[in-house]
């Protein structure tokens, strides 16, 4: 990677080569007024570098935007129980900085699992897992024309400083520079002055109950939810130069947006399982019913013309556009399965699942998916005497699948 002095020499040579190619009778000693076209003019800012003056600005832009990113993760948990009641609870905190300045991620989470045997026949349980995520987002990989931090760092001239003499960020340098160079903004300013924050609140949870009706016959019901809420706010201040739709220096017109989204997904499962044995015969019979539904809502508001950079909320702007949408789907399923085992050697299994989805048309709403399989555990036969093989099983199956 070139430093500022090497970059200045390369720029000088490139300008002269372009000038002599276009004007064969020209000389490298021709001044800028003679050269005319800015593509051939020598930027006066590089002249001190060509002379080798000491103490000039020499910015390593990649070093300016990258950093060593620490991570801290803390978890505290407790658990206990007896034959009637068991619990587990934990809390977690994660803080991870991004390797590009201005980026980071924090997560706060709690997990709680409770199980209780209320009677000899009835068992219930609950699980909760709420989390809060906070993202400091940056446009690290986008093109320089759309505030891409790394692309701006790669194209930024090392003769420009990160900070002004008064300690403020040196914006508007290359973006208003002429001499045939495309614009670009201070990538450190882009990473630290553009506000792009996303908050995500999520709760995964479920409750269940399991009841033994008679010996071998068990009914289980399960209800779970996945609830999500997203809130994202973006603000680009007036102190940054712009490139679209035109290239111009600051102050520019600030712009911002606010997005919210929420989704609720619930699942309810009910199964009846019967297990019984007779001599060497073992049977497992399962019948079930499940239903699931998902609802998602999203809104976005975009605005510009904020009165100043002190208030970033979208209500301070002139709203220029907005979108809102809602989507919903549901799934209904019936299932049945029979497993047969004779003497732990011969196995047969048959199942049928029927799924109905709201995403398909009325004439194609239901799908039916049967399957059957058989197995032979050869290693359990008395004639099988191969010490090197602990288990040998032959299996054949057939079924259909779909979405």
GROMACS .gro file of C-alpha atoms in nm:
model
  403
    1UNK     CA    1   0.000   0.000   0.000
    2UNK     CA    2   0.143   0.338  -0.101
    3UNK     CA    3   0.205   0.616   0.146
    4UNK     CA    4   0.132   0.980   0.062
    5UNK     CA    5   0.474   1.044  -0.092
    6UNK     CA    6   0.454   0.739  -0.318
    7UNK     CA    7   0.098   0.826  -0.411
    8UNK     CA    8   0.200   1.181  -0.501
    9UNK     CA    9   0.476   1.055  -0.730
   10UNK     CA   10   0.238   0.809  -0.897
   11UNK     CA   11  -0.019   1.085  -0.949
   12UNK     CA   12   0.245   1.314  -1.096
   13UNK     CA   13   0.361   1.049  -1.341
   14UNK     CA   14   0.004   0.953  -1.437
   15UNK     CA   15  -0.092   1.315  -1.507
   16UNK     CA   16   0.215   1.372  -1.721
   17UNK     CA   17   0.163   1.050  -1.917
   18UNK     CA   18  -0.202   1.137  -1.984
   19UNK     CA   19  -0.105   1.490  -2.090
   20UNK     CA   20   0.172   1.380  -2.327
   21UNK     CA   21  -0.054   1.113  -2.479
   22UNK     CA   22  -0.318   1.378  -2.551
   23UNK     CA   23  -0.073   1.656  -2.645
   24UNK     CA   24   0.235   1.498  -2.808
   25UNK     CA   25   0.410   1.837  -2.836
   26UNK     CA   26   0.351   1.912  -2.468
   27UNK     CA   27   0.616   1.911  -2.197
   28UNK     CA   28   0.600   1.786  -1.839
   29UNK     CA   29   0.715   2.133  -1.732
   30UNK     CA   30   0.397   2.290  -1.876
   31UNK     CA   31   0.192   2.463  -1.608
   32UNK     CA   32  -0.174   2.388  -1.538
   33UNK     CA   33  -0.294   2.686  -1.738
   34UNK     CA   34  -0.120   2.544  -2.045
   35UNK     CA   35  -0.247   2.193  -1.981
   36UNK     CA   36  -0.606   2.316  -1.963
   37UNK     CA   37  -0.800   1.994  -1.904
   38UNK     CA   38  -0.820   1.909  -1.533
   39UNK     CA   39  -0.741   1.547  -1.614
   40UNK     CA   40  -0.391   1.657  -1.709
   41UNK     CA   41  -0.332   1.923  -1.444
   42UNK     CA   42  -0.092   1.865  -1.155
   43UNK     CA   43  -0.270   1.904  -0.820
   44UNK     CA   44  -0.080   2.172  -0.624
   45UNK     CA   45  -0.139   1.972  -0.302
   46UNK     CA   46   0.113   1.708  -0.414
   47UNK     CA   47   0.400   1.948  -0.487
   48UNK     CA   48   0.536   1.948  -0.128
   49UNK     CA   49   0.536   1.568  -0.139
   50UNK     CA   50   0.732   1.567  -0.463
   51UNK     CA   51   0.992   1.788  -0.296
   52UNK     CA   52   1.013   1.541  -0.006
   53UNK     CA   53   0.906   1.791   0.261
   54UNK     CA   54   0.886   1.627   0.604
   55UNK     CA   55   0.590   1.625   0.841
   56UNK     CA   56   0.316   1.629   0.579
   57UNK     CA   57  -0.019   1.453   0.612
   58UNK     CA   58   0.030   1.083   0.547
   59UNK     CA   59  -0.296   0.899   0.619
   60UNK     CA   60  -0.329   0.523   0.618
   61UNK     CA   61  -0.703   0.509   0.552
   62UNK     CA   62  -0.733   0.136   0.606
   63UNK     CA   63  -0.565   0.168   0.943
   64UNK     CA   64  -0.808   0.451   1.020
   65UNK     CA   65  -1.123   0.245   0.962
   66UNK     CA   66  -1.011  -0.097   1.091
   67UNK     CA   67  -0.957  -0.185   1.454
   68UNK     CA   68  -0.897  -0.478   1.684
   69UNK     CA   69  -1.246  -0.586   1.784
   70UNK     CA   70  -1.289  -0.716   2.141
   71UNK     CA   71  -1.565  -0.954   2.240
   72UNK     CA   72  -1.706  -1.013   2.587
   73UNK     CA   73  -1.959  -1.280   2.675
   74UNK     CA   74  -2.098  -1.340   3.025
   75UNK     CA   75  -2.345  -1.607   3.138
   76UNK     CA   76  -2.489  -1.676   3.483
   77UNK     CA   77  -2.711  -1.979   3.541
   78UNK     CA   78  -2.877  -2.173   3.820
   79UNK     CA   79  -3.064  -2.503   3.828
   80UNK     CA   80  -3.217  -2.734   4.083
   81UNK     CA   81  -3.500  -2.977   4.131
   82UNK     CA   82  -3.638  -3.301   4.268
   83UNK     CA   83  -3.869  -3.572   4.143
   84UNK     CA   84  -4.164  -3.329   4.147
   85UNK     CA   85  -4.017  -3.003   4.022
   86UNK     CA   86  -3.712  -2.897   3.818
   87UNK     CA   87  -3.598  -2.558   3.699
   88UNK     CA   88  -3.317  -2.398   3.503
   89UNK     CA   89  -3.263  -2.023   3.465
   90UNK     CA   90  -2.981  -1.830   3.302
   91UNK     CA   91  -2.889  -1.479   3.193
   92UNK     CA   92  -2.648  -1.384   2.916
   93UNK     CA   93  -2.477  -1.065   2.801
   94UNK     CA   94  -2.274  -1.043   2.478
   95UNK     CA   95  -2.088  -0.736   2.352
   96UNK     CA   96  -1.905  -0.770   2.021
   97UNK     CA   97  -1.738  -0.478   1.848
   98UNK     CA   98  -1.699  -0.488   1.471
   99UNK     CA   99  -1.358  -0.477   1.304
  100UNK     CA  100  -1.473  -0.163   1.119
  101UNK     CA  101  -1.517   0.139   1.345
  102UNK     CA  102  -1.876   0.233   1.420
  103UNK     CA  103  -2.006  -0.124   1.401
  104UNK     CA  104  -2.106  -0.347   1.689
  105UNK     CA  105  -2.357  -0.588   1.835
  106UNK     CA  106  -2.499  -0.636   2.184
  107UNK     CA  107  -2.733  -0.904   2.309
  108UNK     CA  108  -2.915  -0.944   2.640
  109UNK     CA  109  -3.088  -1.276   2.699
  110UNK     CA  110  -3.271  -1.476   2.962
  111UNK     CA  111  -3.368  -1.841   2.951
  112UNK     CA  112  -3.602  -2.015   3.195
  113UNK     CA  113  -3.718  -2.380   3.187
  114UNK     CA  114  -3.963  -2.518   3.443
  115UNK     CA  115  -4.097  -2.874   3.465
  116UNK     CA  116  -4.346  -3.002   3.723
  117UNK     CA  117  -4.492  -3.349   3.784
  118UNK     CA  118  -4.824  -3.240   3.928
  119UNK     CA  119  -4.954  -3.594   3.971
  120UNK     CA  120  -4.843  -3.943   3.879
  121UNK     CA  121  -5.023  -3.895   3.548
  122UNK     CA  122  -4.984  -3.525   3.470
  123UNK     CA  123  -4.663  -3.346   3.376
  124UNK     CA  124  -4.642  -2.981   3.265
  125UNK     CA  125  -4.361  -2.755   3.154
  126UNK     CA  126  -4.284  -2.404   3.039
  127UNK     CA  127  -3.989  -2.249   2.859
  128UNK     CA  128  -3.918  -1.880   2.799
  129UNK     CA  129  -3.627  -1.731   2.608
  130UNK     CA  130  -3.654  -1.352   2.563
  131UNK     CA  131  -3.364  -1.167   2.399
  132UNK     CA  132  -3.288  -0.806   2.312
  133UNK     CA  133  -3.041  -0.741   2.029
  134UNK     CA  134  -2.888  -0.404   1.944
  135UNK     CA  135  -2.698  -0.354   1.618
  136UNK     CA  136  -2.482  -0.057   1.525
  137UNK     CA  137  -2.493  -0.097   1.147
  138UNK     CA  138  -2.254   0.044   0.889
  139UNK     CA  139  -2.234   0.020   0.512
  140UNK     CA  140  -1.898  -0.152   0.508
  141UNK     CA  141  -1.918  -0.322   0.167
  142UNK     CA  142  -2.126  -0.087  -0.046
  143UNK     CA  143  -1.997   0.124  -0.340
  144UNK     CA  144  -1.832   0.454  -0.256
  145UNK     CA  145  -2.118   0.644  -0.419
  146UNK     CA  146  -2.354   0.501  -0.156
  147UNK     CA  147  -2.134   0.570   0.147
  148UNK     CA  148  -1.945   0.240   0.134
  149UNK     CA  149  -1.682   0.275   0.404
  150UNK     CA  150  -1.423   0.030   0.272
  151UNK     CA  151  -1.456   0.145  -0.089
  152UNK     CA  152  -1.411   0.505   0.025
  153UNK     CA  153  -1.110   0.404   0.234
  154UNK     CA  154  -0.953   0.228  -0.065
  155UNK     CA  155  -0.998   0.525  -0.298
  156UNK     CA  156  -0.923   0.807  -0.053
  157UNK     CA  157  -0.602   0.997  -0.119
  158UNK     CA  158  -0.347   0.968   0.167
  159UNK     CA  159  -0.266   1.340   0.140
  160UNK     CA  160  -0.596   1.422   0.312
  161UNK     CA  161  -0.625   1.406   0.695
  162UNK     CA  162  -0.878   1.221   0.908
  163UNK     CA  163  -0.918   1.523   1.138
  164UNK     CA  164  -0.879   1.896   1.102
  165UNK     CA  165  -0.637   2.091   1.318
  166UNK     CA  166  -0.920   2.174   1.560
  167UNK     CA  167  -0.999   1.805   1.612
  168UNK     CA  168  -1.314   1.799   1.398
  169UNK     CA  169  -1.355   1.539   1.126
  170UNK     CA  170  -1.205   1.651   0.797
  171UNK     CA  171  -1.504   1.614   0.568
  172UNK     CA  172  -1.551   1.765   0.224
  173UNK     CA  173  -1.187   1.727   0.120
  174UNK     CA  174  -1.177   1.483  -0.168
  175UNK     CA  175  -1.546   1.521  -0.247
  176UNK     CA  176  -1.492   1.876  -0.377
  177UNK     CA  177  -1.142   1.814  -0.512
  178UNK     CA  178  -1.103   1.862  -0.884
  179UNK     CA  179  -0.818   1.755  -1.111
  180UNK     CA  180  -1.014   1.473  -1.272
  181UNK     CA  181  -1.065   1.272  -0.955
  182UNK     CA  182  -1.401   1.127  -0.859
  183UNK     CA  183  -1.540   1.234  -0.525
  184UNK     CA  184  -1.557   1.049  -0.201
  185UNK     CA  185  -1.608   1.128   0.164
  186UNK     CA  186  -1.392   1.075   0.470
  187UNK     CA  187  -1.462   0.706   0.554
  188UNK     CA  188  -1.407   0.769   0.925
  189UNK     CA  189  -1.679   1.034   0.912
  190UNK     CA  190  -1.910   0.797   0.724
  191UNK     CA  191  -1.857   0.527   0.986
  192UNK     CA  192  -1.907   0.752   1.287
  193UNK     CA  193  -2.153   1.022   1.177
  194UNK     CA  194  -2.414   0.817   0.990
  195UNK     CA  195  -2.657   0.672   1.242
  196UNK     CA  196  -2.801   0.332   1.154
  197UNK     CA  197  -2.933   0.144   1.455
  198UNK     CA  198  -3.143  -0.171   1.465
  199UNK     CA  199  -3.314  -0.306   1.775
  200UNK     CA  200  -3.462  -0.655   1.778
  201UNK     CA  201  -3.675  -0.790   2.061
  202UNK     CA  202  -3.759  -1.159   2.043
  203UNK     CA  203  -3.935  -1.406   2.267
  204UNK     CA  204  -3.927  -1.779   2.204
  205UNK     CA  205  -4.150  -1.969   2.442
  206UNK     CA  206  -4.368  -2.271   2.482
  207UNK     CA  207  -4.585  -2.456   2.732
  208UNK     CA  208  -4.678  -2.821   2.727
  209UNK     CA  209  -4.878  -3.076   2.917
  210UNK     CA  210  -4.848  -3.455   2.912
  211UNK     CA  211  -5.116  -3.682   3.058
  212UNK     CA  212  -5.107  -4.059   3.092
  213UNK     CA  213  -5.465  -4.174   3.032
  214UNK     CA  214  -5.401  -4.542   3.095
  215UNK     CA  215  -5.084  -4.743   3.101
  216UNK     CA  216  -4.909  -4.697   2.766
  217UNK     CA  217  -5.154  -4.434   2.638
  218UNK     CA  218  -5.029  -4.074   2.661
  219UNK     CA  219  -5.174  -3.748   2.538
  220UNK     CA  220  -4.944  -3.448   2.488
  221UNK     CA  221  -5.030  -3.092   2.393
  222UNK     CA  222  -4.771  -2.830   2.304
  223UNK     CA  223  -4.816  -2.460   2.232
  224UNK     CA  224  -4.522  -2.244   2.126
  225UNK     CA  225  -4.470  -1.890   2.002
  226UNK     CA  226  -4.195  -1.698   1.826
  227UNK     CA  227  -4.261  -1.325   1.864
  228UNK     CA  228  -4.032  -1.068   1.700
  229UNK     CA  229  -4.023  -0.688   1.694
  230UNK     CA  230  -3.777  -0.485   1.485
  231UNK     CA  231  -3.709  -0.113   1.496
  232UNK     CA  232  -3.450   0.049   1.268
  233UNK     CA  233  -3.362   0.418   1.246
  234UNK     CA  234  -3.128   0.574   0.991
  235UNK     CA  235  -2.994   0.929   0.972
  236UNK     CA  236  -2.737   1.089   0.740
  237UNK     CA  237  -2.633   1.435   0.863
  238UNK     CA  238  -2.580   1.752   0.665
  239UNK     CA  239  -2.209   1.756   0.755
  240UNK     CA  240  -2.129   1.489   0.494
  241UNK     CA  241  -2.082   1.553   0.124
  242UNK     CA  242  -2.299   1.368  -0.126
  243UNK     CA  243  -2.251   1.204  -0.466
  244UNK     CA  244  -2.604   1.118  -0.578
  245UNK     CA  245  -2.789   1.260  -0.766
  246UNK     CA  246  -2.509   1.517  -0.796
  247UNK     CA  247  -2.165   1.542  -0.641
  248UNK     CA  248  -2.148   1.823  -0.390
  249UNK     CA  249  -1.982   1.920  -0.068
  250UNK     CA  250  -2.137   1.981   0.269
  251UNK     CA  251  -2.363   2.113   0.394
  252UNK     CA  252  -2.606   1.879   0.225
  253UNK     CA  253  -2.970   1.806   0.292
  254UNK     CA  254  -2.995   1.550   0.575
  255UNK     CA  255  -3.209   1.244   0.522
  256UNK     CA  256  -3.341   0.964   0.737
  257UNK     CA  257  -3.579   0.674   0.761
  258UNK     CA  258  -3.766   0.477   1.026
  259UNK     CA  259  -3.866   0.112   0.985
  260UNK     CA  260  -4.065  -0.116   1.211
  261UNK     CA  261  -4.164  -0.477   1.168
  262UNK     CA  262  -4.328  -0.736   1.385
  263UNK     CA  263  -4.405  -1.102   1.341
  264UNK     CA  264  -4.599  -1.350   1.550
  265UNK     CA  265  -4.567  -1.721   1.477
  266UNK     CA  266  -4.755  -1.974   1.689
  267UNK     CA  267  -4.763  -2.352   1.674
  268UNK     CA  268  -5.007  -2.588   1.847
  269UNK     CA  269  -4.940  -2.962   1.845
  270UNK     CA  270  -5.155  -3.240   1.989
  271UNK     CA  271  -5.046  -3.603   1.984
  272UNK     CA  272  -5.181  -3.928   2.121
  273UNK     CA  273  -4.927  -4.207   2.162
  274UNK     CA  274  -4.998  -4.570   2.253
  275UNK     CA  275  -4.724  -4.820   2.337
  276UNK     CA  276  -4.790  -5.181   2.424
  277UNK     CA  277  -4.605  -5.511   2.421
  278UNK     CA  278  -4.718  -5.873   2.391
  279UNK     CA  279  -4.450  -6.139   2.422
  280UNK     CA  280  -4.193  -6.050   2.157
  281UNK     CA  281  -4.423  -5.803   1.982
  282UNK     CA  282  -4.391  -5.427   2.040
  283UNK     CA  283  -4.621  -5.161   1.900
  284UNK     CA  284  -4.604  -4.780   1.897
  285UNK     CA  285  -4.905  -4.599   1.754
  286UNK     CA  286  -4.912  -4.222   1.712
  287UNK     CA  287  -5.192  -3.991   1.596
  288UNK     CA  288  -5.158  -3.616   1.587
  289UNK     CA  289  -5.293  -3.282   1.482
  290UNK     CA  290  -5.093  -2.959   1.440
  291UNK     CA  291  -5.178  -2.605   1.340
  292UNK     CA  292  -4.949  -2.309   1.276
  293UNK     CA  293  -5.001  -1.946   1.183
  294UNK     CA  294  -4.766  -1.658   1.104
  295UNK     CA  295  -4.852  -1.287   1.080
  296UNK     CA  296  -4.599  -1.024   0.972
  297UNK     CA  297  -4.647  -0.646   0.957
  298UNK     CA  298  -4.390  -0.394   0.833
  299UNK     CA  299  -4.382  -0.015   0.793
  300UNK     CA  300  -4.124   0.228   0.657
  301UNK     CA  301  -4.117   0.608   0.646
  302UNK     CA  302  -3.852   0.807   0.459
  303UNK     CA  303  -3.793   1.177   0.512
  304UNK     CA  304  -3.559   1.463   0.434
  305UNK     CA  305  -3.525   1.831   0.511
  306UNK     CA  306  -3.451   1.799   0.882
  307UNK     CA  307  -3.422   2.150   1.030
  308UNK     CA  308  -3.081   2.067   1.180
  309UNK     CA  309  -2.867   1.772   1.290
  310UNK     CA  310  -2.977   1.786   1.653
  311UNK     CA  311  -3.301   1.590   1.611
  312UNK     CA  312  -3.280   1.263   1.415
  313UNK     CA  313  -3.634   1.129   1.461
  314UNK     CA  314  -3.838   1.107   1.144
  315UNK     CA  315  -4.115   1.329   1.279
  316UNK     CA  316  -3.878   1.627   1.241
  317UNK     CA  317  -3.845   1.568   0.866
  318UNK     CA  318  -4.058   1.625   0.561
  319UNK     CA  319  -4.188   1.280   0.472
  320UNK     CA  320  -4.109   1.190   0.112
  321UNK     CA  321  -4.230   0.829   0.094
  322UNK     CA  322  -4.370   0.547   0.300
  323UNK     CA  323  -4.470   0.184   0.270
  324UNK     CA  324  -4.679  -0.054   0.477
  325UNK     CA  325  -4.758  -0.420   0.427
  326UNK     CA  326  -4.908  -0.717   0.608
  327UNK     CA  327  -4.870  -1.085   0.524
  328UNK     CA  328  -5.016  -1.396   0.681
  329UNK     CA  329  -5.003  -1.772   0.628
  330UNK     CA  330  -5.124  -2.080   0.811
  331UNK     CA  331  -5.062  -2.455   0.805
  332UNK     CA  332  -5.283  -2.741   0.922
  333UNK     CA  333  -5.158  -3.100   0.950
  334UNK     CA  334  -5.286  -3.443   1.046
  335UNK     CA  335  -5.045  -3.729   1.101
  336UNK     CA  336  -5.040  -4.093   1.196
  337UNK     CA  337  -4.765  -4.349   1.244
  338UNK     CA  338  -4.742  -4.717   1.341
  339UNK     CA  339  -4.414  -4.883   1.444
  340UNK     CA  340  -4.393  -5.261   1.486
  341UNK     CA  341  -4.097  -5.447   1.634
  342UNK     CA  342  -4.066  -5.821   1.665
  343UNK     CA  343  -3.800  -5.954   1.900
  344UNK     CA  344  -3.579  -5.649   1.837
  345UNK     CA  345  -3.488  -5.804   1.502
  346UNK     CA  346  -3.763  -5.724   1.253
  347UNK     CA  347  -3.912  -5.377   1.214
  348UNK     CA  348  -4.197  -5.230   1.013
  349UNK     CA  349  -4.307  -4.867   1.013
  350UNK     CA  350  -4.587  -4.693   0.824
  351UNK     CA  351  -4.693  -4.328   0.836
  352UNK     CA  352  -4.925  -4.083   0.668
  353UNK     CA  353  -4.913  -3.706   0.690
  354UNK     CA  354  -5.165  -3.465   0.544
  355UNK     CA  355  -5.072  -3.096   0.519
  356UNK     CA  356  -5.298  -2.809   0.422
  357UNK     CA  357  -5.143  -2.470   0.348
  358UNK     CA  358  -5.302  -2.131   0.297
  359UNK     CA  359  -5.025  -2.047   0.051
  360UNK     CA  360  -5.171  -2.272  -0.216
  361UNK     CA  361  -5.486  -2.237  -0.423
  362UNK     CA  362  -5.819  -2.391  -0.334
  363UNK     CA  363  -5.768  -2.685  -0.571
  364UNK     CA  364  -5.415  -2.756  -0.452
  365UNK     CA  365  -5.434  -2.675  -0.084
  366UNK     CA  366  -5.376  -3.023   0.059
  367UNK     CA  367  -5.086  -3.261   0.018
  368UNK     CA  368  -5.068  -3.625   0.131
  369UNK     CA  369  -4.739  -3.789   0.213
  370UNK     CA  370  -4.737  -4.162   0.292
  371UNK     CA  371  -4.430  -4.370   0.375
  372UNK     CA  372  -4.347  -4.728   0.469
  373UNK     CA  373  -4.025  -4.895   0.574
  374UNK     CA  374  -3.894  -5.229   0.692
  375UNK     CA  375  -3.577  -5.330   0.869
  376UNK     CA  376  -3.384  -5.638   0.975
  377UNK     CA  377  -3.127  -5.614   1.253
  378UNK     CA  378  -2.903  -5.893   1.135
  379UNK     CA  379  -2.652  -5.849   1.416
  380UNK     CA  380  -2.920  -5.962   1.669
  381UNK     CA  381  -2.956  -6.301   1.501
  382UNK     CA  382  -2.801  -6.596   1.683
  383UNK     CA  383  -2.614  -6.701   1.370
  384UNK     CA  384  -2.432  -6.368   1.340
  385UNK     CA  385  -2.088  -6.411   1.492
  386UNK     CA  386  -1.864  -6.129   1.367
  387UNK     CA  387  -1.680  -5.962   1.657
  388UNK     CA  388  -1.553  -5.680   1.436
  389UNK     CA  389  -1.912  -5.565   1.357
  390UNK     CA  390  -2.119  -5.445   1.650
  391UNK     CA  391  -2.434  -5.368   1.448
  392UNK     CA  392  -2.552  -5.470   1.103
  393UNK     CA  393  -2.894  -5.366   0.979
  394UNK     CA  394  -3.071  -5.391   0.644
  395UNK     CA  395  -3.342  -5.138   0.570
  396UNK     CA  396  -3.577  -5.057   0.284
  397UNK     CA  397  -3.821  -4.769   0.263
  398UNK     CA  398  -4.053  -4.586   0.027
  399UNK     CA  399  -4.238  -4.259   0.065
  400UNK     CA  400  -4.332  -3.926  -0.086
  401UNK     CA  401  -4.240  -3.578   0.028
  402UNK     CA  402  -4.330  -3.223  -0.063
  403UNK     CA  403  -4.365  -2.871   0.071
   0.00000   0.00000   0.00000
